[in-house]
């Protein structure tokens, strides 16, 4: 990937961003890639020389790297920080870097530091559950020690003291989020399924056949919603409903309003969160329909 510096930022930031590239060691696939869309992983591989990112778009990545560096430098007895583990499954070398493993008499407590948003802490984040359960699988397979619990150590970059007290709002900018630990058999089945999806995509890429499409979850597709608009102010929704019937019922009881259907938009594809969208036929086909 080419890193550009469109805003002429200082050399210190340029060097840091160049040196902070992720090193997955000698593995074919990482735990993070396993949970991601096989289509994205293949398109990234194929177009890695053409991909471009400006340093100004790498702020959160730089902050995340800096945060990991700080925690890695702190030594706590009984806690292993930033350990990359490797294993093999069906001929694949799988690796995962685990931020924190606290050894307790009855098992290992796994933790992952996230520089994240308040929204992420307040809402369900299935990716956190997948990622930490793959780590738990890796730790148990490699170390033969049971995993006791999983946690996200969330640093909320947009936390505001004035919002404390609102329903579900984190009480502090640094909070621990407990993540459900699956039974080992469920973790194993999940890893097997993800590996198969990636192996199939690898075969498709080698043969030049069409890659499987990204799922709505891969695309961070929002649900279809129904907005009731006041006719005198069509730029902003008055009320938004998940159900068309409820929106129509509300509109029937109101005056001078229009109900508009907001399609289920693929947020990741449309808002430049997916760096391979320019090479993606699925994106092009679906975009014509939107
Ligand atoms: S643009 Fe959308 S559909 Fe295409 S690879 Fe990215 S997330 Fe998947």
mmCIF file of N, CA and C in Angstrom, residues 118 122-123 163-170:
data_model
loop_
_atom_site.group_PDB
_atom_site.id
_atom_site.type_symbol
_atom_site.label_atom_id
_atom_site.label_comp_id
_atom_site.label_asym_id
_atom_site.label_seq_id
_atom_site.Cartn_x
_atom_site.Cartn_y
_atom_site.Cartn_z
ATOM 1 N N UNK A 118 -17.848 5.780 21.946
ATOM 2 C CA UNK A 118 -18.873 5.498 22.952
ATOM 3 C C UNK A 118 -19.963 4.621 22.335
ATOM 4 N N UNK A 122 -21.763 1.165 23.706
ATOM 5 C CA UNK A 122 -23.182 1.141 24.064
ATOM 6 C C UNK A 122 -23.995 0.150 23.235
ATOM 7 N N UNK A 123 -23.435 -0.288 22.108
ATOM 8 C CA UNK A 123 -24.188 -1.180 21.217
ATOM 9 C C UNK A 123 -23.497 -2.529 21.094
ATOM 10 N N UNK A 163 -22.696 13.613 29.451
ATOM 11 C CA UNK A 163 -23.660 12.589 29.016
ATOM 12 C C UNK A 163 -23.773 11.413 29.989
ATOM 13 N N UNK A 164 -22.922 11.409 31.044
ATOM 14 C CA UNK A 164 -22.996 10.324 32.031
ATOM 15 C C UNK A 164 -24.377 10.370 32.687
ATOM 16 N N UNK A 165 -24.991 9.211 32.821
ATOM 17 C CA UNK A 165 -26.341 9.166 33.400
ATOM 18 C C UNK A 165 -27.371 8.821 32.346
ATOM 19 N N UNK A 166 -27.044 9.103 31.052
ATOM 20 C CA UNK A 166 -27.963 8.679 29.984
ATOM 21 C C UNK A 166 -27.935 7.155 29.927
ATOM 22 N N UNK A 167 -29.044 6.557 29.516
ATOM 23 C CA UNK A 167 -29.160 5.109 29.538
ATOM 24 C C UNK A 167 -28.042 4.421 28.743
ATOM 25 N N UNK A 168 -27.278 3.569 29.423
ATOM 26 C CA UNK A 168 -26.235 2.780 28.756
ATOM 27 C C UNK A 168 -24.930 3.526 28.539
ATOM 28 N N UNK A 169 -24.879 4.832 28.874
ATOM 29 C CA UNK A 169 -23.667 5.620 28.609
ATOM 30 C C UNK A 169 -22.552 5.197 29.566
ATOM 31 N N UNK A 170 -21.327 4.981 29.050
ATOM 32 C CA UNK A 170 -20.242 4.551 29.956
ATOM 33 C C UNK A 170 -19.960 5.599 31.043
#
